[in-house]
Coordinates of C-alpha atoms and ligand atoms in Angstrom, one line a residue:
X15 CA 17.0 -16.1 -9.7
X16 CA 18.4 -14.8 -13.1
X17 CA 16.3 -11.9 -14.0
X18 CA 15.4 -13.5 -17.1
X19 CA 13.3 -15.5 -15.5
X20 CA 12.0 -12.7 -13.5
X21 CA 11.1 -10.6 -16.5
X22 CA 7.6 -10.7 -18.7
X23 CA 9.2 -11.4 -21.7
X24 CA 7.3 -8.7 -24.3
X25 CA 6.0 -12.4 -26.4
X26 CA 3.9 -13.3 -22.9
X27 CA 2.6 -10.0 -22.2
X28 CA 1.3 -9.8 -26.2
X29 CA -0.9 -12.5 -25.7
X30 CA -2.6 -11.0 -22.6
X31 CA -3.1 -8.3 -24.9
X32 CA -5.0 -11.0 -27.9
X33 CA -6.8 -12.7 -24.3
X34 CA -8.3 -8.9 -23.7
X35 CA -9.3 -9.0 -27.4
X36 CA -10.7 -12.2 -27.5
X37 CA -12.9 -11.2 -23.8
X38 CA -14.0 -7.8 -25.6
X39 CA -15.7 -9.8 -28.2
X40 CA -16.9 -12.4 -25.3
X41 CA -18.4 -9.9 -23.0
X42 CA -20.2 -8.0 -25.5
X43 CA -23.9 -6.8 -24.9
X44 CA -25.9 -6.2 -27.9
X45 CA -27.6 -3.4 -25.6
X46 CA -24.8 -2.3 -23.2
X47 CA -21.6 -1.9 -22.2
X48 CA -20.2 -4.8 -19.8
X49 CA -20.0 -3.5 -16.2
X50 CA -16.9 -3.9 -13.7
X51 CA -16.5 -4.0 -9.8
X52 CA -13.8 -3.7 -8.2
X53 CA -13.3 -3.3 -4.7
X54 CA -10.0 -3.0 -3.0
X55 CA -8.5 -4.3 0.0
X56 CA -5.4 -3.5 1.8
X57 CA -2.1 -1.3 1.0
X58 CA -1.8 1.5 -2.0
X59 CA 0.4 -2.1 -3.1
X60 CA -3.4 -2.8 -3.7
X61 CA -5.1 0.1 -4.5
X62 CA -2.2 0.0 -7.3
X63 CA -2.5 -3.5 -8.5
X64 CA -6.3 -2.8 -8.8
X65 CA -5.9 0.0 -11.3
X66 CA -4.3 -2.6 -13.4
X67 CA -7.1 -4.8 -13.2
X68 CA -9.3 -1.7 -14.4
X69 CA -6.7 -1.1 -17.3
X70 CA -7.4 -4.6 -18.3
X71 CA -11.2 -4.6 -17.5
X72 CA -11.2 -1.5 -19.5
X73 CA -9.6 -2.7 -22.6
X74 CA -12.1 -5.8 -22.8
X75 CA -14.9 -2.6 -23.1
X76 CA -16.0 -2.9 -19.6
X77 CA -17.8 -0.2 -17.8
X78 CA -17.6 0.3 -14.2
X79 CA -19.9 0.2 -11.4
X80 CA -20.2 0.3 -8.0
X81 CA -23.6 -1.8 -7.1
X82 CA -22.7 -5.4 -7.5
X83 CA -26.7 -5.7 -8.7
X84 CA -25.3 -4.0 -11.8
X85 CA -22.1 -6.1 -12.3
X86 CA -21.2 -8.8 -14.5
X87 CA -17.7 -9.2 -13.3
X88 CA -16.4 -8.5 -9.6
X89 CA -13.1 -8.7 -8.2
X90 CA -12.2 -8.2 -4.9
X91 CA -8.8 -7.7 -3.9
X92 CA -7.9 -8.3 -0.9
X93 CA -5.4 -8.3 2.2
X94 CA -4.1 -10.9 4.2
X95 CA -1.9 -8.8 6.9
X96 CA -4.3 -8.9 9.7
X97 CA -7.0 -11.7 10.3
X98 CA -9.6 -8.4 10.4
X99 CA -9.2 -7.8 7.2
X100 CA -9.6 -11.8 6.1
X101 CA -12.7 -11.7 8.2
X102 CA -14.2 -8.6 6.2
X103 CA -13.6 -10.8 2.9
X104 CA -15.5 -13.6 4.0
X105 CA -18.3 -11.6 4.8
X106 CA -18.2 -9.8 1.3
X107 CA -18.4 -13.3 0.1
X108 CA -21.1 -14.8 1.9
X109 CA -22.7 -11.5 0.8
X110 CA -22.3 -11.8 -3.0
X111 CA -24.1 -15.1 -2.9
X112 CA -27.2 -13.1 -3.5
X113 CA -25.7 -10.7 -6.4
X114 CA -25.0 -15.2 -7.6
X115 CA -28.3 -16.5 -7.0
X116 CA -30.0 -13.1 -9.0
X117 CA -28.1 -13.1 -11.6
X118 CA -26.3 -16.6 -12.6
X119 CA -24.1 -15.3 -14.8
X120 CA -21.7 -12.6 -13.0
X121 CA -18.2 -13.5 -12.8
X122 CA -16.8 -13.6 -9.3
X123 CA -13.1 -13.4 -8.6
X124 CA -10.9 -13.2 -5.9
X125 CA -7.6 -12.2 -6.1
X126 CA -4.7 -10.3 -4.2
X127 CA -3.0 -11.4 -1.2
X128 CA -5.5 -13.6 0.5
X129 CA -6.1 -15.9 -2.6
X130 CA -2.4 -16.1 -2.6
X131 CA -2.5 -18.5 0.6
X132 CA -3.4 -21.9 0.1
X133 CA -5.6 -22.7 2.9
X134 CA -7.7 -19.6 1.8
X135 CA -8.1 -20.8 -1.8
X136 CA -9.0 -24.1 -0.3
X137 CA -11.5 -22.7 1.3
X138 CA -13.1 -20.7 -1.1
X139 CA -13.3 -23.6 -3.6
X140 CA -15.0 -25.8 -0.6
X141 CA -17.2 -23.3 0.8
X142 CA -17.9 -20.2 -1.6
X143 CA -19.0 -22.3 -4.6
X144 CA -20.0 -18.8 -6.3
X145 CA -16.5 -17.6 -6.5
X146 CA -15.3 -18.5 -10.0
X147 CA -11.5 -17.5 -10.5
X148 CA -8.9 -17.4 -7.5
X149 CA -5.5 -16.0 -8.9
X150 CA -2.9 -14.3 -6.5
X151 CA -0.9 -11.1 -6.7
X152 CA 2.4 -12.8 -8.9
X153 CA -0.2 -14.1 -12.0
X154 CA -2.2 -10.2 -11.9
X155 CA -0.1 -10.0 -15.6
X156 CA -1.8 -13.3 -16.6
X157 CA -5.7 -11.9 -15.6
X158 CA -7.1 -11.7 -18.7
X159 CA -5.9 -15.7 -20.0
X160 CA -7.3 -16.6 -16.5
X161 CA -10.5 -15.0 -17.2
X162 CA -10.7 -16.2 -20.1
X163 CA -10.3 -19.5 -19.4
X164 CA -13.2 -19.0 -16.9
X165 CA -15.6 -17.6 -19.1
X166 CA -15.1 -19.6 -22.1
X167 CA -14.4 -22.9 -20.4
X168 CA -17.3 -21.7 -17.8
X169 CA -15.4 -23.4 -15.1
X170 CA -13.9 -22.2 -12.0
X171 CA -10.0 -21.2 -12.3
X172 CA -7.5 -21.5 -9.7
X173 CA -4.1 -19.9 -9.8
X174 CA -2.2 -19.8 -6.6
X175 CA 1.0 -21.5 -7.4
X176 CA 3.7 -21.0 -4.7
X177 CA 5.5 -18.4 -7.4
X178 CA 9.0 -16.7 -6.8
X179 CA 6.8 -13.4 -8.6
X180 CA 7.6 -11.3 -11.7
X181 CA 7.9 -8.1 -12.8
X182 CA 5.3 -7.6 -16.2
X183 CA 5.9 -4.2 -17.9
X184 CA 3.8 -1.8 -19.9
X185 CA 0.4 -3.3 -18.4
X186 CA -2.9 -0.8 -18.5
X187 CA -3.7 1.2 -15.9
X188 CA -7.0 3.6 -14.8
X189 CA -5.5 6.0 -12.8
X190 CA -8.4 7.2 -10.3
X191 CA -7.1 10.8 -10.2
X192 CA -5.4 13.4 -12.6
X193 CA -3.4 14.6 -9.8
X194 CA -2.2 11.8 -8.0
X195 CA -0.2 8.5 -9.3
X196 CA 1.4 5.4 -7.8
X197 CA 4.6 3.9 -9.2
X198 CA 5.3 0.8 -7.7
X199 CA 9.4 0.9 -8.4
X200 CA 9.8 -3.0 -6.4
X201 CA 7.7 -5.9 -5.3
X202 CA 7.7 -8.5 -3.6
X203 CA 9.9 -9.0 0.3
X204 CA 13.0 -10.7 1.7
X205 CA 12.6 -9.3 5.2
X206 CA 10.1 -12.2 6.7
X207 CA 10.0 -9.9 9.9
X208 CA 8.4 -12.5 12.2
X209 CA 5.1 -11.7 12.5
X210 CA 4.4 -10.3 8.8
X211 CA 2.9 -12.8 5.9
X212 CA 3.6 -10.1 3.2
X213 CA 6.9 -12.0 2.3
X214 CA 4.8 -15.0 1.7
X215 CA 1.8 -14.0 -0.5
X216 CA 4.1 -11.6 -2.4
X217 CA 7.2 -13.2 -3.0
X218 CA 10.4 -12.4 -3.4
X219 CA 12.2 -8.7 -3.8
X220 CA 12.5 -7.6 -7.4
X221 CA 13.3 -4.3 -8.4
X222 CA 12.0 -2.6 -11.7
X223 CA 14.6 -1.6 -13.9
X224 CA 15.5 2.5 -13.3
X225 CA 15.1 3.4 -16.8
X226 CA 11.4 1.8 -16.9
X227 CA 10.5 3.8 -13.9
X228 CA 11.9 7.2 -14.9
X229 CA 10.1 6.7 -18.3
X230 CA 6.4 6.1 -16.0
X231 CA 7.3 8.8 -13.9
X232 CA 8.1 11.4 -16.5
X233 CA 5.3 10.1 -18.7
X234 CA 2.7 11.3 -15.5
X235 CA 4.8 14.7 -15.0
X236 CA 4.3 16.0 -18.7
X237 CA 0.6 14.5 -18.4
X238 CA 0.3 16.8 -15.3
X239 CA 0.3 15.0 -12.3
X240 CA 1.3 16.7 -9.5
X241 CA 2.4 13.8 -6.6
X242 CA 3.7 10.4 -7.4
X243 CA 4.2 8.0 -5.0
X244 CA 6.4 5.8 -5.4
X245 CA 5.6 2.1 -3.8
X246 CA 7.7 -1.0 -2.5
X247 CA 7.2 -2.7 0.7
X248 CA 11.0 -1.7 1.4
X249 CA 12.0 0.6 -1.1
X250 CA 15.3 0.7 0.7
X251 CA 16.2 -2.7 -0.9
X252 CA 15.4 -1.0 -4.7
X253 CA 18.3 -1.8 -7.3
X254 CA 20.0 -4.5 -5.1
X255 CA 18.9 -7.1 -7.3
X256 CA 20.1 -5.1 -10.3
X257 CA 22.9 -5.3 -12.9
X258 CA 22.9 -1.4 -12.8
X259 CA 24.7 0.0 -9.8
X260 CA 21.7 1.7 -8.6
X261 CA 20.0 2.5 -5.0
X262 CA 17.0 3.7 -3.8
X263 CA 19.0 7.1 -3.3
X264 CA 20.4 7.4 -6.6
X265 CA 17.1 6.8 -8.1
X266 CA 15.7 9.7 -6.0
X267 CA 18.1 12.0 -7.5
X268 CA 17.6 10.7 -11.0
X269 CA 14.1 10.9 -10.7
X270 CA 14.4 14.7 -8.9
X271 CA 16.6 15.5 -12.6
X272 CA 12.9 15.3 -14.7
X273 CA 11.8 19.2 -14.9
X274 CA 7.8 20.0 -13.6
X275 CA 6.2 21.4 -10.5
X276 CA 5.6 18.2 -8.4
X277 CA 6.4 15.9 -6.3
X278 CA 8.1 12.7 -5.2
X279 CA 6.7 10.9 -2.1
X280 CA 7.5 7.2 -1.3
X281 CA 7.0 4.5 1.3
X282 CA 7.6 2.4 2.8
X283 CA 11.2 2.6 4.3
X284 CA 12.7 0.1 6.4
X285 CA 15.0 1.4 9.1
X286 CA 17.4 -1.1 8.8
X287 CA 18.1 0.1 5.5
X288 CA 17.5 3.7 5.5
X289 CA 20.6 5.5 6.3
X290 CA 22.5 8.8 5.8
X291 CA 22.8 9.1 2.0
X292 CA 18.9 8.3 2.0
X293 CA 18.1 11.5 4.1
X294 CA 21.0 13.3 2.4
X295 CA 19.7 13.0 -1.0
X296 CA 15.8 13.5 0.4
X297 CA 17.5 16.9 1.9
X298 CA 19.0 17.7 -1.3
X299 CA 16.0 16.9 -4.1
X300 CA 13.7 19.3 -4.4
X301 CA 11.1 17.0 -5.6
X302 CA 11.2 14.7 -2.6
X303 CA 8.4 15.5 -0.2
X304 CA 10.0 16.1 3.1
X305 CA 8.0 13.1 4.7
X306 CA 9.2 9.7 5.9
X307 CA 7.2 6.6 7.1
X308 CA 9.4 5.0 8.8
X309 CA 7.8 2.0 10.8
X310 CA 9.2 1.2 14.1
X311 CA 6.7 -1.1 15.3
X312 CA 8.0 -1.3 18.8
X313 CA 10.0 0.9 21.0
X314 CA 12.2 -2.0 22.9
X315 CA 14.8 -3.5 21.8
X316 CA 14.5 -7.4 23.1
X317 CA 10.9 -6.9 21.0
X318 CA 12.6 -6.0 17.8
X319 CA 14.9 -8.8 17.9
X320 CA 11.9 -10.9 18.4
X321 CA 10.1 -9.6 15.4
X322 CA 13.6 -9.7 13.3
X323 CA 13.6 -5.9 12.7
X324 CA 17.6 -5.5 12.3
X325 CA 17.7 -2.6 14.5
X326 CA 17.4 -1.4 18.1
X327 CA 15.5 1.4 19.7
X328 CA 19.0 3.2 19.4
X329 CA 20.0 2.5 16.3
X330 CA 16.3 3.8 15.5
X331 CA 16.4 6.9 17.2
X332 CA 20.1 8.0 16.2
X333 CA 18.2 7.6 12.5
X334 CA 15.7 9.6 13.5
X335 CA 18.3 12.2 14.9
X336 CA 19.8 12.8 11.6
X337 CA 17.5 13.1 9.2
X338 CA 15.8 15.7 11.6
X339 CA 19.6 17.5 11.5
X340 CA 19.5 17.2 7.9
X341 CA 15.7 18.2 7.5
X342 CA 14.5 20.3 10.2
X343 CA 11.2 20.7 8.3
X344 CA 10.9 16.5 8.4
X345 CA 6.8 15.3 9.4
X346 CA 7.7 11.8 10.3
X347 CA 4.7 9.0 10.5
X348 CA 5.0 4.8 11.8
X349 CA 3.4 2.2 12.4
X350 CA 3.5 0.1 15.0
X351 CA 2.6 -3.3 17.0
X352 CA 0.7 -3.8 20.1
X353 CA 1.2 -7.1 22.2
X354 CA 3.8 -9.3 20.0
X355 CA 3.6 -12.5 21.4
X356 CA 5.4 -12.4 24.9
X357 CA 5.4 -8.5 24.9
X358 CA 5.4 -7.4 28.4
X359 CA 3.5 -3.8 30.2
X360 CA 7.1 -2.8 31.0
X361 CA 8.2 -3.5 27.1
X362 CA 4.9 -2.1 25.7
X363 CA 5.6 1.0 27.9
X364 CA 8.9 1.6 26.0
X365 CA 7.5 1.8 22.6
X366 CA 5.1 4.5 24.1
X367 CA 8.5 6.2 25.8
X368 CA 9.8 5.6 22.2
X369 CA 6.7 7.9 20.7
X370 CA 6.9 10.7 23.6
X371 CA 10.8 11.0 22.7
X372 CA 10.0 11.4 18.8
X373 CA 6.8 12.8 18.4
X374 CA 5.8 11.5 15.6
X375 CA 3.2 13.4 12.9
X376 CA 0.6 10.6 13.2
X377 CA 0.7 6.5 14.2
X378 CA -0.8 4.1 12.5
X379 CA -1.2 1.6 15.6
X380 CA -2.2 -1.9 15.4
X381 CA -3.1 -4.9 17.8
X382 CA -0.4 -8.0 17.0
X383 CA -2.6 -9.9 14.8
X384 CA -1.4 -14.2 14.7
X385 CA -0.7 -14.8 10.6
X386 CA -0.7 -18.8 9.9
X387 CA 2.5 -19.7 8.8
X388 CA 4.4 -17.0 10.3
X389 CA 7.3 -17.7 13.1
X390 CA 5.1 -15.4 15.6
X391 CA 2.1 -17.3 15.3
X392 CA 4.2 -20.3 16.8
X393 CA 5.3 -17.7 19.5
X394 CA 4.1 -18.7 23.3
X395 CA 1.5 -15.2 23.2
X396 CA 0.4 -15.2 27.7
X397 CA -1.0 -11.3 27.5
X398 CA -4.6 -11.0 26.9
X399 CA -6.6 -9.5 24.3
X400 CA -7.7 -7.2 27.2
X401 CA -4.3 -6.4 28.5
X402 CA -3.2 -5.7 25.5
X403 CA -6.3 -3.6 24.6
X404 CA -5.3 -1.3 27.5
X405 CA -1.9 -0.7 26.1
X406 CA -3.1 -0.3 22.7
X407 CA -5.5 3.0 23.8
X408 CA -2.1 4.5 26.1
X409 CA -0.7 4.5 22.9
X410 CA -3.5 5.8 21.3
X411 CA -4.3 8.8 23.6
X412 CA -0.7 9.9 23.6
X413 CA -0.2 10.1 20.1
X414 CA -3.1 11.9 19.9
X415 CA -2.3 14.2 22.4
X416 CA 0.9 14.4 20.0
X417 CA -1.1 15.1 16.9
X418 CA -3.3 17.9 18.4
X419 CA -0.3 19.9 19.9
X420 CA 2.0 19.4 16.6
X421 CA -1.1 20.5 14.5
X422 CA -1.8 23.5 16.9
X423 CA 1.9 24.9 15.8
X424 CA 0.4 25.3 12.2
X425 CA -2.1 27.3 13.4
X426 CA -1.7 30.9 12.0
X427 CA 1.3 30.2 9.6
X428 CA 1.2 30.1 5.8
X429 CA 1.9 26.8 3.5
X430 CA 2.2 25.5 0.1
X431 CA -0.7 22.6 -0.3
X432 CA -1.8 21.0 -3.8
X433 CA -5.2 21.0 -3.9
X434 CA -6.1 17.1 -4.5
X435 CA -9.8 16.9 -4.8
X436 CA -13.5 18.2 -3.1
X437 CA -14.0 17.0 -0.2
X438 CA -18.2 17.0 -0.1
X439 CA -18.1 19.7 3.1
X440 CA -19.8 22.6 2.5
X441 CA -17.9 24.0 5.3
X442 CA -14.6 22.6 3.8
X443 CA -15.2 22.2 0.0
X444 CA -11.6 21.4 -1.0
X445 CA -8.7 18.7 0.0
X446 CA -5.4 18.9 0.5
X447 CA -2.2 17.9 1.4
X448 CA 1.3 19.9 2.9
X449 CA 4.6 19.0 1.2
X450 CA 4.9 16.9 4.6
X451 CA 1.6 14.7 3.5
X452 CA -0.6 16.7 6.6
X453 CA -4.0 16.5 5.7
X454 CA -6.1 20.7 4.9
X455 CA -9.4 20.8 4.5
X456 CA -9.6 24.2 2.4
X457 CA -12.1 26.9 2.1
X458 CA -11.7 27.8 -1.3
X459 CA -12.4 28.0 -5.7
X460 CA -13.1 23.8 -6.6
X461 CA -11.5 25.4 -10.1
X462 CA -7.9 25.0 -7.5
X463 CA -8.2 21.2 -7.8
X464 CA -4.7 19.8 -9.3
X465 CA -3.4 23.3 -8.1
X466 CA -0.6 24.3 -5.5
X467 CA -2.0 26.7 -3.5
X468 CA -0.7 28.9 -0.6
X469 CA -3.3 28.9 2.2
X470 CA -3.3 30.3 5.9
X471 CA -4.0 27.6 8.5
X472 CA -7.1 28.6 10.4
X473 CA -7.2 25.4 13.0
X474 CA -6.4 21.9 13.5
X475 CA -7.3 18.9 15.4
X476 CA -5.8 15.9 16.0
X477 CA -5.8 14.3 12.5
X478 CA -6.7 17.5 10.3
X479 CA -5.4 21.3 9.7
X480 CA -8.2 23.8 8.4
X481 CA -7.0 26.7 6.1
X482 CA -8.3 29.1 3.6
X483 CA -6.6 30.0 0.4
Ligands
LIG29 N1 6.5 -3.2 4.5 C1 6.1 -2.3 5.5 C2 4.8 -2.8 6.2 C3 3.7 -3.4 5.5 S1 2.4 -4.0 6.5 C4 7.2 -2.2 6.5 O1 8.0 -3.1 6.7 O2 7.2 -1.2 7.2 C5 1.9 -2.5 7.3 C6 1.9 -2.6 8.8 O3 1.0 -3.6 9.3 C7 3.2 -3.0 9.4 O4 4.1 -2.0 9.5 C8 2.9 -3.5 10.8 O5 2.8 -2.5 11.7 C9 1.4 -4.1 10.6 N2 1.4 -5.5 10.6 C10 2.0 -6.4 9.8 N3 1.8 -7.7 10.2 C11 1.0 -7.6 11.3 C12 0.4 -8.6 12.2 N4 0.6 -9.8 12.0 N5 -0.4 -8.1 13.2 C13 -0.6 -6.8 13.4 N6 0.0 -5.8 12.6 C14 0.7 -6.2 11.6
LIG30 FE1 6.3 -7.3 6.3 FE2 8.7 -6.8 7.4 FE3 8.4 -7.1 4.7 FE4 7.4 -5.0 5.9 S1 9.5 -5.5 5.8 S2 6.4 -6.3 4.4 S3 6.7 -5.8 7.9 S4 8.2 -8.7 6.3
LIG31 FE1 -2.2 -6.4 2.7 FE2 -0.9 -7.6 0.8 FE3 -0.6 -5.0 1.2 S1 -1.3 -8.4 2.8 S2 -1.0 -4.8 3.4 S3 -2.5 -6.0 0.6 S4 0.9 -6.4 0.5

């Protein structure tokens, strides 16, 4: 598509702007201020959609809360990529029929990834007659006419047209911390990796223009945030849909050109597309965090054809190979899948072989999970749930074992942390995170939130360090 029909024009986006008027004057209280939920679902995709949605609850004078007794609008946002987190949804819901039935006039929405999916929407419109506006992630620009439309119409609104998706500009945001920022730089995926809905409820890939970004990113670095993270579902793909000869590398170093003390981080990489001049120019930049998730999801190669990964285990590994040569320092995290349909012992076997050869920082493990519509789901699956369970915990209790001993080499060293928030431990007052992303909890001054601090690593287990400044 031509990307002027991918781009908000500036007209569109100015009347979202008179909608959020309009609601301000709506949602008035003579006695109060309006009150907000939101509760998130899902990927920092989501956790940075949602601070739009505040930006625009915000800006119609709501307040925010966190007990749905106190609300008078709720959105949940929410996550379609395992039928777990569907199932937590519909519980929220059947929930919130109370918070309904109390008070008559809360606004109920559902948005995100889920309400993208038709059968879900049609659901909720048959079944969870509370729910009151259904939009998916491609019309978040359009919230508050959509809103709008349910309050003043006081009828329920459903938005889930099958939509390429869009990129809207120069939206509101409420950042939830002065230290850290997301940036998403791309949305939507082409991949369709067999098994995987996100290319479905999110559309297709569409990069944001360079100069856009570099303008958000040093906007946050003279405000003083200290770790932006920059967010696509393959930021590997960024700038291929662009006029501007641009890759994900070049903007790396473009970005690494805007003076401050921070830092870059980014995920998530595919490894089909990450590749030397990626880990070259993540070598070079200072302000790139040394840190790479780099999702295998399974160690054997017959698998990963399956799944329509575009690599093999070697192809992977040689990857690996080099951007350790390149960046000794590297803490390297994946993800991966557990009993793909027609996964074998011997084939789950290799992807734990895969994770004793590369020792990975942490694992972020996951049991294949059937996603309607998806070319696995059609897959002949013969393992069982309890075979499969059994693999799932060898993987587990290695890469543990892996954790606790890579850990246990920090002990006793010295490293550069930013200080990112309390923590609510006495014992351990302060968070914070290595230039590699590692997890400290910190014995130290709460005035060295926002701050970089050096600090002596005390002990570990197998997700945690412990230092003290
Ligand atoms: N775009 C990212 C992944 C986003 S989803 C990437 O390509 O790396 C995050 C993780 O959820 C995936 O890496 C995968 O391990 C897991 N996942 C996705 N679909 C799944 C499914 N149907 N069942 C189980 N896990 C799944
Ligand atoms: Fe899903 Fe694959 Fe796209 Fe990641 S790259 S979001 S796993 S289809
Ligand atoms: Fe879930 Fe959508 Fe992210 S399906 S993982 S919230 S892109």
């Amino acid at each position: 598509m031509d990307r002027t029909q991918i781009v908000i024009p500036a007209a569109d986006m100015e009347r979202q702007r008179e909608y959020t008027a309009r609601l301000a004057g709506v949602l008035a209280r003579p006695d109060r201020a309006p009150m907000a939920l939101v509760d998130t679902y899902g990927c920092q995709q989501n956790v940075a959609d949602s601070q739009r949605i505040m930006g625009m609850l915000r800006e119609m004078g709501c307040g925010f809360t966190e007990d749905p007794g106190r609300a008078d609008i709720i959105v949940i946002n929410t996550c379609a990529i395992r039928e777990n987190a569907e199932k937590k949804v519909f519980g929220l819901l059947g929930q919130l029929t109370h918070a309904k039935e109390k008070n008559p006039d809360v606004v109920i929405c559902l948005c995100g990834c889920m309400a993208q999916q038709e059968v879900v929407a049609r659901k909720v419109k048959a079944s969870y007659r509370h729910v009151d506006l259904v939009f998916g992630p491609q019309a978040l620009w359009r919230f508050p006419e959509l809103l709008y439309e349910t309050v003043s119409g006081r009828r329920r609104v459903f938005s889930i047209r099958d939509e390429h998706g869009s990129i809207a500009e120069g939206m509101p945001v409420v950042r939830e911390s002065a230290v850290k920022a997301w940036v998403s730089i791309m949305y939507g995926c082409n991949n369709f990796c067999s098994y995987c809905i996100v290319p479905y409820v999110r559309g297709r890939e569409r990069s944001r223009e360079s100069a856009a970004i570099l303008a958000e990113v040093r906007e946050l670095v003279e405000a003083g945030y200290k770790e932006i993270t920059l967010l696509g579902q393959n930021v590997n793909s960024y700038g291929k849909d662009l006029a501007e000869p641009m890759d994900f590398a070049d903007l790396l170093s473009e970005i690494d050109k805007i003076p401050g003390d921070y830092l870059i981080r980014f995920m998530t990489s595919h490894p089909k597309d990450a590749g030397q001049k990626l880990f070259d120019t993540m070598a070079r930049c200072g302000h790139v965090a040394k840190q790479l998730h780099l999702p295998v999801q399974s160690g054997n190669s017959r698998v990963l054809k399956e799944m329509n990964r575009g690599y093999t285990r070697e192809t992977y590994l040689e990857k690996v190979r080099y951007a350790r040569s390149v960046m000794p320092e590297l803490v390297l995290t994946s993800d991966i899948i557990v009993g793909f349909p027609g996964e074998t012992e011997a084939e789950a076997m290799d992807t734990l072989s895969l994770i004793e050869e590369v020792r990975y920082d942490a694992l972020f493990t996951f049991i294949f999970s059937p996603r309607p519509g998806t070319p696995a789901s059609r897959m002949p699956d013969p393992a069982s749930r309890a075979e499969k369970q059994v693999w799932f915990e060898r993987i587990l209790d290695a890469q543990n074992r892996i954790s606790g001993e890579l850990h246990r080499g920090y002990v006793g060293r010295t490293v550069r942390v930013l200080v990112d928030g309390e923590s609510g431990d006495p014992a351990w007052p302060l968070s914070s995170r290595t230039n590699g992303g590692r997890l400290v909890h910190l014995k130290g001054d709460t005035a060295l939130v926002g701050q970089y601090a050096g600090v002596k690593i005390v002990d570990s287990n197998t997700w945690a360090l412990f230092g003290e400044v």
